[in-house]
């Protein structure tokens, strides 16, 4: 892995003085500027978040071109009438959050199931009765592409207010050729219209389509021979191919076929692994070189070690454990000990986690998975970016990267879990432009 200390990284790539443009964005007086410089981190390095005291940052046309102390940056950077100067007034400045696992494209809701689960019904029991994912599949199949687009844009607006600047979104509530394509086109529409960056994932293998209950093989063939080729044929519909490897959903063998076929066609694998049982999803993820394996509540130490060796990111979804109740949280400490890159995500979906706020997810990660606040922030920024292949562009505040920045309403990043995820985001800047100011959204995606 390429790990360069911050100072050297700056010296390496800062453009010669003659080429330094006039800043169009200058953030000054950050009580702490959390750079997260030096690439994705694992082991003891997860705690090193690269803090610059009284920090500043300069950007031009959406990209960062200087980072340092306020004194240094003011001495180096030219400003003019078009420079927007943002005074952080001693508050903490951090990279925008990256949410590497959501199912935010859906219709309907599942509040009724939530009430049933409060009475003791389990997620699996509800699914067996035709509820769960299938109830959202029904609602999503009935929705038009413009309706899904509209719902998605409004959700992205709400997500932006919580400080997330890059979001992965999966299909998987269609489960027919036209409905999966409809979802992916709605997601593409969100990416075209919304200021947030969207990373799309195809998940035709989210559940066995109900029409194929008597013929699993035919559904797997449909995914491999029709859905996947169509998805890759249309530019920008998906970057990843995800499978729900679970008892009663897809076996390890079936998942392997679907992931290998996607790989052949150019889609990198992802796995919903060992969420409800230790089926071997984590081992499969390592075997096929998946970019990430997500959930991992029941993953064995041996399989986590295999993931570490393969460089497969372990994505923990503590909001899901919180919402499912009566399940253990993923063993993030073990993942760090065995050398995995650990990321956290919301898993925002209408069933197992209706929460999308990453500050709230960070709180859960600290309180229930025993991550230190610095580790949790690394997991929600640079490591999350690695889990969706965008670590070169986002996830840290370094020269050459996108100016995706959050100003907290707090003096340090350690206040995020302490404030229990509430009221910590004051300002959000996306590609150098103000998106949220004092808790107000300035550029709307939704109507
Ligand atoms: O990641 N595990 C499968 N998929 C989702 C749940 C989606 C749903 O319940 O609608 C998850 O938890
Ligand atoms: Fe999920």
Tab-separated table of C-alpha atoms and ligand atoms in Angstrom:
chain	number	residue	atom	x	y	z
A	1	UNK	CA	0.000	0.000	0.000
A	2	UNK	CA	1.155	3.496	-0.756
A	3	UNK	CA	1.498	5.267	2.567
A	4	UNK	CA	3.177	8.650	2.501
A	5	UNK	CA	3.478	10.899	5.483
A	6	UNK	CA	1.499	14.080	5.075
A	7	UNK	CA	4.386	16.506	4.734
A	8	UNK	CA	6.078	14.494	2.025
A	9	UNK	CA	2.818	14.005	0.163
A	10	UNK	CA	2.446	17.757	0.029
A	11	UNK	CA	6.005	18.355	-1.141
A	12	UNK	CA	5.601	15.729	-3.842
A	13	UNK	CA	2.601	17.119	-5.581
A	14	UNK	CA	2.164	20.810	-4.808
A	15	UNK	CA	2.293	22.591	-8.177
A	16	UNK	CA	5.166	25.029	-8.785
A	17	UNK	CA	4.338	28.517	-7.596
A	18	UNK	CA	3.724	29.924	-11.063
A	19	UNK	CA	1.003	27.345	-11.601
A	20	UNK	CA	-0.808	27.881	-8.305
A	21	UNK	CA	-4.233	29.259	-9.208
A	22	UNK	CA	-6.208	31.820	-7.270
A	23	UNK	CA	-8.281	29.948	-4.720
A	24	UNK	CA	-12.032	29.961	-5.303
A	25	UNK	CA	-12.560	28.406	-1.877
A	26	UNK	CA	-10.505	29.016	1.219
A	27	UNK	CA	-11.374	27.488	4.579
A	28	UNK	CA	-9.425	28.981	7.466
A	29	UNK	CA	-9.202	28.730	11.252
A	30	UNK	CA	-10.171	25.088	11.635
A	31	UNK	CA	-9.609	24.271	15.316
A	32	UNK	CA	-8.540	20.922	13.921
A	33	UNK	CA	-8.350	20.028	10.262
A	34	UNK	CA	-8.655	16.247	10.034
A	35	UNK	CA	-6.872	15.405	6.777
A	36	UNK	CA	-7.035	11.593	6.902
A	37	UNK	CA	-3.942	11.856	4.673
A	38	UNK	CA	-1.883	8.844	3.674
A	39	UNK	CA	-4.441	6.507	2.133
A	40	UNK	CA	-6.711	3.827	3.580
A	41	UNK	CA	-5.509	2.533	6.932
A	42	UNK	CA	-5.507	-0.635	8.999
A	43	UNK	CA	-4.218	-1.833	12.380
A	44	UNK	CA	-2.833	0.826	14.699
A	45	UNK	CA	-2.854	3.379	11.855
A	46	UNK	CA	-6.659	3.528	11.998
A	47	UNK	CA	-6.268	5.942	14.898
A	48	UNK	CA	-3.975	8.290	12.970
A	49	UNK	CA	-6.300	10.770	11.359
A	50	UNK	CA	-3.762	13.462	10.436
A	51	UNK	CA	-4.841	16.449	12.507
A	52	UNK	CA	-3.525	19.924	11.643
A	53	UNK	CA	-4.187	22.413	14.440
A	54	UNK	CA	-5.550	25.797	13.316
A	55	UNK	CA	-5.751	24.327	9.822
A	56	UNK	CA	-6.737	25.696	6.445
A	57	UNK	CA	-7.512	24.387	3.005
A	58	UNK	CA	-7.614	25.968	-0.454
A	59	UNK	CA	-9.484	24.687	-3.484
A	60	UNK	CA	-9.847	25.591	-7.125
A	61	UNK	CA	-12.598	24.293	-9.401
A	62	UNK	CA	-13.652	21.638	-6.960
A	63	UNK	CA	-10.219	20.245	-6.108
A	64	UNK	CA	-7.939	20.846	-3.151
A	65	UNK	CA	-4.619	22.460	-3.983
A	66	UNK	CA	-3.273	23.438	-0.579
A	67	UNK	CA	-3.613	22.138	2.975
A	68	UNK	CA	-1.713	23.272	6.059
A	69	UNK	CA	-1.898	25.590	9.028
A	70	UNK	CA	-3.932	28.756	8.475
A	71	UNK	CA	-0.740	30.789	8.641
A	72	UNK	CA	1.014	28.648	6.022
A	73	UNK	CA	-1.894	28.492	3.624
A	74	UNK	CA	-2.600	32.225	3.834
A	75	UNK	CA	1.065	32.896	3.079
A	76	UNK	CA	1.072	30.586	0.044
A	77	UNK	CA	-2.322	30.971	-1.552
A	78	UNK	CA	-3.495	33.844	-3.709
A	79	UNK	CA	-6.990	35.163	-3.226
A	80	UNK	CA	-9.136	37.557	-5.236
A	81	UNK	CA	-12.675	38.895	-5.548
A	82	UNK	CA	-13.997	35.455	-6.518
A	83	UNK	CA	-12.504	33.665	-3.533
A	84	UNK	CA	-15.100	32.442	-1.056
A	85	UNK	CA	-13.488	32.541	2.368
A	86	UNK	CA	-15.112	30.319	4.965
A	87	UNK	CA	-14.020	30.986	8.533
A	88	UNK	CA	-14.402	27.793	10.569
A	89	UNK	CA	-13.969	29.844	13.774
A	90	UNK	CA	-12.176	27.131	15.693
A	91	UNK	CA	-14.497	24.310	14.761
A	92	UNK	CA	-13.348	20.955	13.388
A	93	UNK	CA	-13.100	20.409	9.638
A	94	UNK	CA	-13.220	16.846	8.317
A	95	UNK	CA	-13.561	15.044	4.954
A	96	UNK	CA	-17.167	14.537	3.813
A	97	UNK	CA	-18.508	11.157	4.909
A	98	UNK	CA	-18.569	8.316	2.395
A	99	UNK	CA	-21.438	5.846	2.787
A	100	UNK	CA	-20.352	2.670	0.953
A	101	UNK	CA	-23.528	0.581	1.399
A	102	UNK	CA	-27.124	1.741	0.913
A	103	UNK	CA	-30.340	0.468	-0.627
A	104	UNK	CA	-31.833	3.964	-0.882
A	105	UNK	CA	-33.698	3.326	-4.147
A	106	UNK	CA	-37.011	1.831	-3.030
A	107	UNK	CA	-40.724	2.527	-2.824
A	108	UNK	CA	-43.036	2.035	0.166
A	109	UNK	CA	-42.024	1.535	3.766
A	110	UNK	CA	-42.059	-1.255	6.350
A	111	UNK	CA	-43.219	0.461	9.531
A	112	UNK	CA	-45.708	-2.384	10.091
A	113	UNK	CA	-42.879	-4.935	10.165
A	114	UNK	CA	-40.948	-2.759	12.558
A	115	UNK	CA	-43.903	-2.927	14.951
A	116	UNK	CA	-44.051	-6.719	14.523
A	117	UNK	CA	-40.362	-7.018	15.308
A	118	UNK	CA	-40.887	-4.960	18.453
A	119	UNK	CA	-43.343	-7.687	19.488
A	120	UNK	CA	-40.661	-10.335	18.980
A	121	UNK	CA	-40.994	-11.474	15.352
A	122	UNK	CA	-37.594	-11.926	13.698
A	123	UNK	CA	-36.432	-10.554	10.341
A	124	UNK	CA	-36.238	-14.124	8.985
A	125	UNK	CA	-39.760	-15.027	10.183
A	126	UNK	CA	-41.195	-11.913	8.572
A	127	UNK	CA	-39.355	-12.672	5.342
A	128	UNK	CA	-40.691	-16.256	5.380
A	129	UNK	CA	-44.248	-14.841	5.526
A	130	UNK	CA	-43.657	-12.865	2.317
A	131	UNK	CA	-42.706	-9.661	4.110
A	132	UNK	CA	-39.167	-8.305	4.347
A	133	UNK	CA	-37.348	-7.690	1.093
A	134	UNK	CA	-40.315	-9.130	-0.869
A	135	UNK	CA	-42.704	-6.485	0.417
A	136	UNK	CA	-40.359	-3.756	-0.841
A	137	UNK	CA	-39.961	-5.663	-4.125
A	138	UNK	CA	-43.740	-5.468	-4.602
A	139	UNK	CA	-43.859	-1.730	-3.956
A	140	UNK	CA	-40.773	-1.029	-6.090
A	141	UNK	CA	-42.060	-3.034	-9.041
A	142	UNK	CA	-45.236	-0.915	-8.971
A	143	UNK	CA	-43.293	2.353	-8.928
A	144	UNK	CA	-42.268	4.102	-12.159
A	145	UNK	CA	-38.691	5.139	-12.866
A	146	UNK	CA	-39.516	8.870	-12.386
A	147	UNK	CA	-41.210	8.070	-9.069
A	148	UNK	CA	-38.141	6.165	-7.847
A	149	UNK	CA	-35.900	8.969	-9.059
A	150	UNK	CA	-37.942	11.540	-7.172
A	151	UNK	CA	-37.928	9.508	-3.945
A	152	UNK	CA	-34.188	8.982	-4.280
A	153	UNK	CA	-33.423	12.674	-4.841
A	154	UNK	CA	-35.368	13.643	-1.740
A	155	UNK	CA	-33.543	11.047	0.319
A	156	UNK	CA	-30.218	12.312	-1.016
A	157	UNK	CA	-31.174	15.821	0.127
A	158	UNK	CA	-31.776	14.494	3.631
A	159	UNK	CA	-28.517	12.534	3.502
A	160	UNK	CA	-26.533	15.610	2.402
A	161	UNK	CA	-27.716	17.427	5.527
A	162	UNK	CA	-25.992	14.770	7.655
A	163	UNK	CA	-22.578	15.351	6.053
A	164	UNK	CA	-22.377	12.480	3.576
A	165	UNK	CA	-20.899	13.561	0.231
A	166	UNK	CA	-20.500	10.210	-1.579
A	167	UNK	CA	-23.066	7.380	-1.502
A	168	UNK	CA	-23.168	3.870	-2.904
A	169	UNK	CA	-26.666	2.778	-4.016
A	170	UNK	CA	-27.766	-0.774	-4.887
A	171	UNK	CA	-30.534	-2.143	-7.069
A	172	UNK	CA	-32.152	-5.379	-5.898
A	173	UNK	CA	-35.815	-4.595	-5.245
A	174	UNK	CA	-36.815	-5.313	-8.850
A	175	UNK	CA	-35.693	-8.910	-9.455
A	176	UNK	CA	-36.940	-8.919	-13.057
A	177	UNK	CA	-34.942	-7.720	-16.045
A	178	UNK	CA	-37.030	-4.546	-16.601
A	179	UNK	CA	-37.401	-3.727	-12.908
A	180	UNK	CA	-33.687	-4.079	-12.135
A	181	UNK	CA	-32.853	-1.889	-15.150
A	182	UNK	CA	-35.542	0.583	-14.050
A	183	UNK	CA	-33.924	0.861	-10.622
A	184	UNK	CA	-30.432	1.300	-12.075
A	185	UNK	CA	-31.682	3.991	-14.472
A	186	UNK	CA	-33.349	5.802	-11.569
A	187	UNK	CA	-30.035	5.617	-9.678
A	188	UNK	CA	-28.198	6.941	-12.743
A	189	UNK	CA	-30.736	9.781	-12.881
A	190	UNK	CA	-29.935	10.597	-9.238
A	191	UNK	CA	-26.223	10.702	-10.094
A	192	UNK	CA	-26.879	13.054	-13.016
A	193	UNK	CA	-29.095	15.433	-11.051
A	194	UNK	CA	-27.832	15.451	-7.479
A	195	UNK	CA	-24.687	17.208	-6.236
A	196	UNK	CA	-23.653	14.155	-4.194
A	197	UNK	CA	-21.470	11.524	-5.883
A	198	UNK	CA	-23.333	8.259	-6.421
A	199	UNK	CA	-21.651	4.883	-6.929
A	200	UNK	CA	-24.118	2.357	-8.405
A	201	UNK	CA	-24.176	-1.368	-7.626
A	202	UNK	CA	-26.213	-4.062	-9.378
A	203	UNK	CA	-27.812	-6.473	-6.915
A	204	UNK	CA	-30.112	-8.737	-8.898
A	205	UNK	CA	-29.065	-11.404	-6.388
A	206	UNK	CA	-30.624	-9.601	-3.409
A	207	UNK	CA	-33.312	-12.286	-3.147
A	208	UNK	CA	-34.684	-15.119	-5.261
A	209	UNK	CA	-37.429	-13.621	-7.444
A	210	UNK	CA	-40.787	-15.078	-6.307
A	211	UNK	CA	-41.598	-16.314	-9.836
A	212	UNK	CA	-38.600	-18.677	-9.608
A	213	UNK	CA	-39.285	-20.307	-6.231
A	214	UNK	CA	-39.571	-23.695	-7.957
A	215	UNK	CA	-36.606	-23.147	-10.252
A	216	UNK	CA	-33.669	-21.389	-8.593
A	217	UNK	CA	-31.370	-22.408	-11.387
A	218	UNK	CA	-33.458	-20.464	-13.922
A	219	UNK	CA	-33.201	-17.261	-11.854
A	220	UNK	CA	-29.434	-17.607	-11.552
A	221	UNK	CA	-29.256	-18.115	-15.332
A	222	UNK	CA	-31.431	-15.021	-15.788
A	223	UNK	CA	-28.973	-12.975	-13.704
A	224	UNK	CA	-25.899	-14.378	-15.446
A	225	UNK	CA	-27.119	-14.507	-19.012
A	226	UNK	CA	-29.575	-11.602	-19.243
A	227	UNK	CA	-29.339	-9.112	-16.400
A	228	UNK	CA	-25.557	-8.826	-16.074
A	229	UNK	CA	-24.876	-8.449	-19.823
A	230	UNK	CA	-27.624	-5.796	-20.099
A	231	UNK	CA	-26.327	-3.909	-17.074
A	232	UNK	CA	-22.806	-3.680	-18.466
A	233	UNK	CA	-24.045	-2.849	-21.959
A	234	UNK	CA	-25.503	0.473	-20.775
A	235	UNK	CA	-22.760	2.834	-19.660
A	236	UNK	CA	-22.797	3.994	-16.058
A	237	UNK	CA	-25.464	1.621	-14.736
A	238	UNK	CA	-23.229	-0.241	-12.274
A	239	UNK	CA	-19.681	-0.442	-10.972
A	240	UNK	CA	-20.183	-3.466	-8.708
A	241	UNK	CA	-22.083	-6.736	-8.568
A	242	UNK	CA	-23.372	-7.649	-5.103
A	243	UNK	CA	-24.878	-10.926	-3.842
A	244	UNK	CA	-26.781	-11.754	-0.625
A	245	UNK	CA	-25.010	-14.948	0.398
A	246	UNK	CA	-27.197	-16.309	3.196
A	247	UNK	CA	-29.140	-19.375	4.343
A	248	UNK	CA	-32.402	-19.384	2.403
A	249	UNK	CA	-31.164	-16.760	-0.062
A	250	UNK	CA	-28.123	-17.616	-2.253
A	251	UNK	CA	-25.689	-20.431	-1.431
A	252	UNK	CA	-21.936	-19.959	-1.628
A	253	UNK	CA	-21.838	-21.917	-4.923
A	254	UNK	CA	-24.626	-19.868	-6.501
A	255	UNK	CA	-23.046	-16.638	-5.294
A	256	UNK	CA	-19.677	-17.670	-6.722
A	257	UNK	CA	-21.206	-18.217	-10.173
A	258	UNK	CA	-22.964	-14.855	-10.141
A	259	UNK	CA	-19.874	-12.993	-8.926
A	260	UNK	CA	-17.540	-14.728	-11.407
A	261	UNK	CA	-19.882	-13.935	-14.262
A	262	UNK	CA	-20.003	-10.270	-13.231
A	263	UNK	CA	-16.216	-10.225	-13.013
A	264	UNK	CA	-15.954	-11.633	-16.533
A	265	UNK	CA	-18.096	-8.730	-17.694
A	266	UNK	CA	-16.068	-6.135	-15.781
A	267	UNK	CA	-18.090	-5.672	-12.554
A	268	UNK	CA	-16.120	-5.950	-9.320
A	269	UNK	CA	-17.676	-8.295	-6.738
A	270	UNK	CA	-19.202	-7.332	-3.399
A	271	UNK	CA	-20.827	-9.720	-0.919
A	272	UNK	CA	-23.541	-9.392	1.752
A	273	UNK	CA	-21.718	-11.925	3.900
A	274	UNK	CA	-22.438	-13.817	7.115
A	275	UNK	CA	-25.193	-11.430	8.244
A	276	UNK	CA	-27.451	-13.982	9.888
A	277	UNK	CA	-25.222	-17.101	9.964
A	278	UNK	CA	-21.628	-18.193	9.275
A	279	UNK	CA	-22.256	-19.509	5.784
A	280	UNK	CA	-18.803	-18.672	4.390
A	281	UNK	CA	-19.636	-15.438	2.561
A	282	UNK	CA	-16.493	-13.794	3.935
A	283	UNK	CA	-14.326	-16.638	2.603
A	284	UNK	CA	-16.029	-16.412	-0.778
A	285	UNK	CA	-15.420	-12.652	-0.877
A	286	UNK	CA	-11.707	-13.242	-0.282
A	287	UNK	CA	-11.615	-16.057	-2.851
A	288	UNK	CA	-13.159	-13.987	-5.666
A	289	UNK	CA	-11.167	-10.866	-4.737
A	290	UNK	CA	-14.262	-8.881	-3.755
A	291	UNK	CA	-13.698	-5.185	-3.126
A	292	UNK	CA	-15.681	-5.594	0.105
A	293	UNK	CA	-17.644	-8.031	2.229
A	294	UNK	CA	-20.389	-6.355	4.225
A	295	UNK	CA	-22.276	-7.193	7.478
A	296	UNK	CA	-19.974	-10.022	8.762
A	297	UNK	CA	-21.801	-10.408	12.089
A	298	UNK	CA	-21.108	-14.137	12.112
A	299	UNK	CA	-17.863	-14.251	10.088
A	300	UNK	CA	-15.186	-16.518	11.597
A	301	UNK	CA	-11.730	-15.259	12.508
A	302	UNK	CA	-10.204	-17.523	9.875
A	303	UNK	CA	-12.373	-16.062	7.129
A	304	UNK	CA	-11.727	-12.502	8.291
A	305	UNK	CA	-8.007	-13.264	8.082
A	306	UNK	CA	-8.534	-14.509	4.519
A	307	UNK	CA	-10.213	-11.194	3.716
A	308	UNK	CA	-7.293	-9.279	5.215
A	309	UNK	CA	-4.919	-11.241	2.997
A	310	UNK	CA	-7.016	-10.587	-0.106
A	311	UNK	CA	-7.363	-6.863	0.664
A	312	UNK	CA	-11.157	-7.198	0.814
A	313	UNK	CA	-12.559	-4.330	2.902
A	314	UNK	CA	-14.682	-5.366	5.911
A	315	UNK	CA	-17.749	-3.111	5.872
A	316	UNK	CA	-19.586	-3.064	9.214
A	317	UNK	CA	-23.209	-1.936	9.405
A	318	UNK	CA	-23.919	-1.280	13.082
A	319	UNK	CA	-27.231	0.452	12.280
A	320	UNK	CA	-28.534	-2.884	11.024
A	321	UNK	CA	-27.536	-4.766	14.184
A	322	UNK	CA	-29.153	-1.959	16.197
A	323	UNK	CA	-32.357	-2.162	14.192
A	324	UNK	CA	-32.560	-5.973	13.977
A	325	UNK	CA	-32.115	-6.276	17.779
A	326	UNK	CA	-31.099	-9.575	19.370
A	327	UNK	CA	-28.161	-10.026	16.986
A	328	UNK	CA	-24.522	-9.441	17.842
A	329	UNK	CA	-22.626	-6.477	16.441
A	330	UNK	CA	-19.842	-7.311	13.989
A	331	UNK	CA	-16.519	-7.885	15.722
A	332	UNK	CA	-14.708	-4.844	14.391
A	333	UNK	CA	-11.866	-5.168	16.932
A	334	UNK	CA	-11.119	-8.652	15.653
A	335	UNK	CA	-11.177	-7.353	12.075
A	336	UNK	CA	-8.645	-4.678	12.976
A	337	UNK	CA	-6.499	-7.234	14.844
A	338	UNK	CA	-6.334	-9.600	11.879
A	339	UNK	CA	-5.370	-6.743	9.553
A	340	UNK	CA	-8.538	-5.943	7.614
A	341	UNK	CA	-9.311	-2.535	6.233
A	342	UNK	CA	-12.447	-1.724	8.259
A	343	UNK	CA	-15.156	0.611	6.959
A	344	UNK	CA	-18.602	1.492	8.282
A	345	UNK	CA	-21.786	2.210	6.348
A	346	UNK	CA	-25.455	2.875	6.980
A	347	UNK	CA	-27.085	0.029	4.983
A	348	UNK	CA	-29.980	2.532	4.664
A	349	UNK	CA	-33.006	0.461	3.556
A	350	UNK	CA	-36.701	0.286	4.481
A	351	UNK	CA	-36.385	-2.931	6.512
A	352	UNK	CA	-33.236	-3.716	8.441
A	353	UNK	CA	-31.951	-0.126	8.796
A	354	UNK	CA	-34.084	2.931	8.059
A	355	UNK	CA	-31.270	5.192	9.355
A	356	UNK	CA	-28.945	7.008	6.937
A	357	UNK	CA	-27.084	9.388	9.245
A	358	UNK	CA	-23.377	8.532	9.315
A	359	UNK	CA	-22.830	10.563	12.528
A	360	UNK	CA	-25.391	8.215	14.136
A	361	UNK	CA	-23.645	5.162	12.620
A	362	UNK	CA	-20.321	6.458	14.024
A	363	UNK	CA	-21.962	6.688	17.448
A	364	UNK	CA	-23.120	3.065	17.227
A	365	UNK	CA	-19.699	1.961	15.962
A	366	UNK	CA	-18.038	3.534	19.002
A	367	UNK	CA	-20.560	2.423	21.582
A	368	UNK	CA	-21.275	-1.104	20.342
A	369	UNK	CA	-18.287	-2.123	18.206
A	370	UNK	CA	-15.738	-0.479	20.476
A	371	UNK	CA	-14.134	1.678	17.831
A	372	UNK	CA	-12.271	4.723	19.016
A	373	UNK	CA	-13.770	7.992	17.606
A	374	UNK	CA	-10.720	8.413	15.342
A	375	UNK	CA	-10.968	4.837	14.062
A	376	UNK	CA	-14.676	5.288	13.407
A	377	UNK	CA	-14.014	8.448	11.392
A	378	UNK	CA	-11.333	6.690	9.315
A	379	UNK	CA	-13.849	3.878	8.753
A	380	UNK	CA	-16.477	6.385	7.564
A	381	UNK	CA	-14.202	8.344	5.208
A	382	UNK	CA	-11.001	7.016	3.607
A	383	UNK	CA	-11.655	3.314	4.298
A	384	UNK	CA	-15.268	3.693	3.175
A	385	UNK	CA	-13.956	5.227	-0.047
A	386	UNK	CA	-11.720	2.174	-0.540
A	387	UNK	CA	-14.774	-0.088	-0.148
A	388	UNK	CA	-16.291	1.476	-3.277
A	389	UNK	CA	-13.105	2.121	-5.231
A	390	UNK	CA	-13.088	5.924	-4.968
A	391	UNK	CA	-10.194	6.338	-2.497
A	392	UNK	CA	-8.118	8.243	-5.086
A	393	UNK	CA	-10.775	10.983	-5.364
A	394	UNK	CA	-12.491	11.322	-1.974
A	395	UNK	CA	-12.254	10.350	1.705
A	396	UNK	CA	-9.400	12.647	2.735
A	397	UNK	CA	-8.382	16.302	2.539
A	398	UNK	CA	-5.226	16.152	0.444
A	399	UNK	CA	-3.836	18.011	-2.523
A	400	UNK	CA	-5.404	16.810	-5.747
A	401	UNK	CA	-8.516	15.379	-4.120
A	402	UNK	CA	-12.069	16.649	-4.414
A	403	UNK	CA	-12.949	19.446	-2.017
A	404	UNK	CA	-15.651	17.438	-0.215
A	405	UNK	CA	-15.573	18.954	3.252
A	406	UNK	CA	-17.672	19.050	6.410
A	407	UNK	CA	-17.386	21.739	9.054
A	408	UNK	CA	-18.610	20.331	12.333
A	409	UNK	CA	-20.563	22.301	14.898
A	410	UNK	CA	-17.946	21.132	17.400
A	411	UNK	CA	-14.272	21.719	18.131
A	412	UNK	CA	-13.055	18.144	17.491
A	413	UNK	CA	-14.023	15.054	15.515
A	414	UNK	CA	-14.311	13.211	18.839
A	415	UNK	CA	-17.528	15.168	19.403
A	416	UNK	CA	-19.330	13.227	16.649
A	417	UNK	CA	-20.025	10.084	18.725
A	418	UNK	CA	-20.235	12.132	21.911
A	419	UNK	CA	-23.092	14.180	20.467
A	420	UNK	CA	-24.767	10.887	19.591
A	421	UNK	CA	-24.892	11.878	15.968
A	422	UNK	CA	-27.120	14.894	16.540
A	423	UNK	CA	-26.453	18.445	15.440
A	424	UNK	CA	-22.806	17.953	14.626
A	425	UNK	CA	-22.817	19.016	10.973
A	426	UNK	CA	-22.802	22.792	10.379
A	427	UNK	CA	-21.559	23.155	6.798
A	428	UNK	CA	-21.140	20.744	3.889
A	429	UNK	CA	-19.037	21.591	0.850
A	430	UNK	CA	-19.274	19.375	-2.214
A	431	UNK	CA	-16.628	19.744	-4.955
A	432	UNK	CA	-15.724	23.134	-3.570
A	433	UNK	CA	-19.316	24.455	-3.529
A	434	UNK	CA	-21.434	25.171	-0.471
A	435	UNK	CA	-24.150	22.527	-0.259
A	436	UNK	CA	-25.290	22.897	3.355
A	437	UNK	CA	-24.809	26.008	5.437
A	438	UNK	CA	-25.862	26.304	9.073
A	439	UNK	CA	-27.960	23.191	8.679
A	440	UNK	CA	-29.771	24.516	5.562
A	441	UNK	CA	-29.617	22.828	2.168
A	442	UNK	CA	-28.601	25.334	-0.534
A	443	UNK	CA	-28.730	23.168	-3.682
A	444	UNK	CA	-31.748	20.884	-3.776
A	445	UNK	CA	-31.865	17.691	-5.761
A	446	UNK	CA	-35.451	16.778	-4.823
A	447	UNK	CA	-38.549	18.857	-5.505
B	1	LIG	O1	-28.309	-5.330	3.856
B	1	LIG	N1	-29.314	-8.267	3.764
B	1	LIG	C1	-29.961	-7.977	2.799
B	1	LIG	N2	-30.294	-6.753	2.392
B	1	LIG	C2	-30.494	-5.657	3.231
B	1	LIG	C3	-31.856	-5.633	3.787
B	1	LIG	C4	-32.742	-5.084	2.798
B	1	LIG	C5	-34.169	-5.092	3.276
B	1	LIG	O2	-34.499	-5.631	4.359
B	1	LIG	O3	-34.961	-4.546	2.506
B	1	LIG	C6	-29.427	-5.553	4.261
B	1	LIG	O4	-29.678	-5.645	5.464
B	2	LIG	FE1	-27.446	-4.300	2.501
